[in-house]
Coordinates of C-alpha atoms in Angstrom, one line a residue:
M1 CA 23.3 -10.5 -17.7
T2 CA 21.9 -7.9 -20.0
T3 CA 18.7 -8.2 -21.6
W4 CA 17.2 -6.3 -24.3
D5 CA 14.3 -4.6 -22.8
K6 CA 14.3 -6.1 -19.1
G7 CA 17.4 -4.1 -17.8
V8 CA 20.6 -5.9 -15.8
Y9 CA 20.2 -9.2 -13.6
K10 CA 22.6 -9.9 -10.8
Y11 CA 23.0 -13.4 -9.1
D12 CA 24.8 -13.5 -6.1
G13 CA 24.8 -17.4 -5.4
K14 CA 21.2 -16.9 -3.8
T15 CA 19.3 -14.1 -4.8
I16 CA 18.6 -12.9 -8.4
T17 CA 18.1 -8.8 -8.5
N18 CA 16.9 -7.1 -11.7
Y19 CA 18.1 -3.3 -12.1
T20 CA 16.5 -1.2 -14.9
V21 CA 17.3 2.2 -16.2
K22 CA 14.2 4.6 -17.1
D23 CA 14.6 8.2 -19.0
D24 CA 11.3 10.2 -18.5
N25 CA 9.5 7.1 -17.5
K26 CA 10.7 5.3 -20.7
D27 CA 12.6 2.0 -20.4
V28 CA 15.8 2.7 -21.7
Q29 CA 17.3 -0.6 -23.6
L30 CA 21.0 -1.9 -22.4
V31 CA 22.7 -3.3 -25.5
S32 CA 26.3 -3.8 -24.1
M33 CA 28.3 -4.6 -20.7
Y34 CA 31.9 -4.4 -19.8
K35 CA 33.8 -4.9 -16.7
D36 CA 37.1 -2.9 -16.5
N37 CA 40.1 -3.7 -14.6
L38 CA 39.1 -1.9 -11.3
G39 CA 35.8 -4.1 -11.3
N40 CA 33.5 -1.4 -12.5
L41 CA 30.6 -2.6 -14.7
W42 CA 29.8 -0.3 -17.7
L43 CA 26.7 -0.6 -19.6
G44 CA 25.8 0.9 -23.3
T45 CA 22.3 1.9 -23.7
S46 CA 20.2 2.5 -27.0
E47 CA 20.3 6.2 -25.7
K48 CA 24.1 6.1 -26.0
W49 CA 24.6 6.4 -22.3
N50 CA 27.3 5.0 -20.7
I51 CA 26.2 4.0 -17.0

């Protein structure tokens, strides 16, 4: 799950893990998420990054 200002959360059935992205100690806002056919997770950010 992505959030506007708290990064991405991953739930593996037991544990919730939070991942955030910072650029020069500034939080980067995640605005979209896409999983491709190979299982890769692509994240779009407010800074026009694709992670």
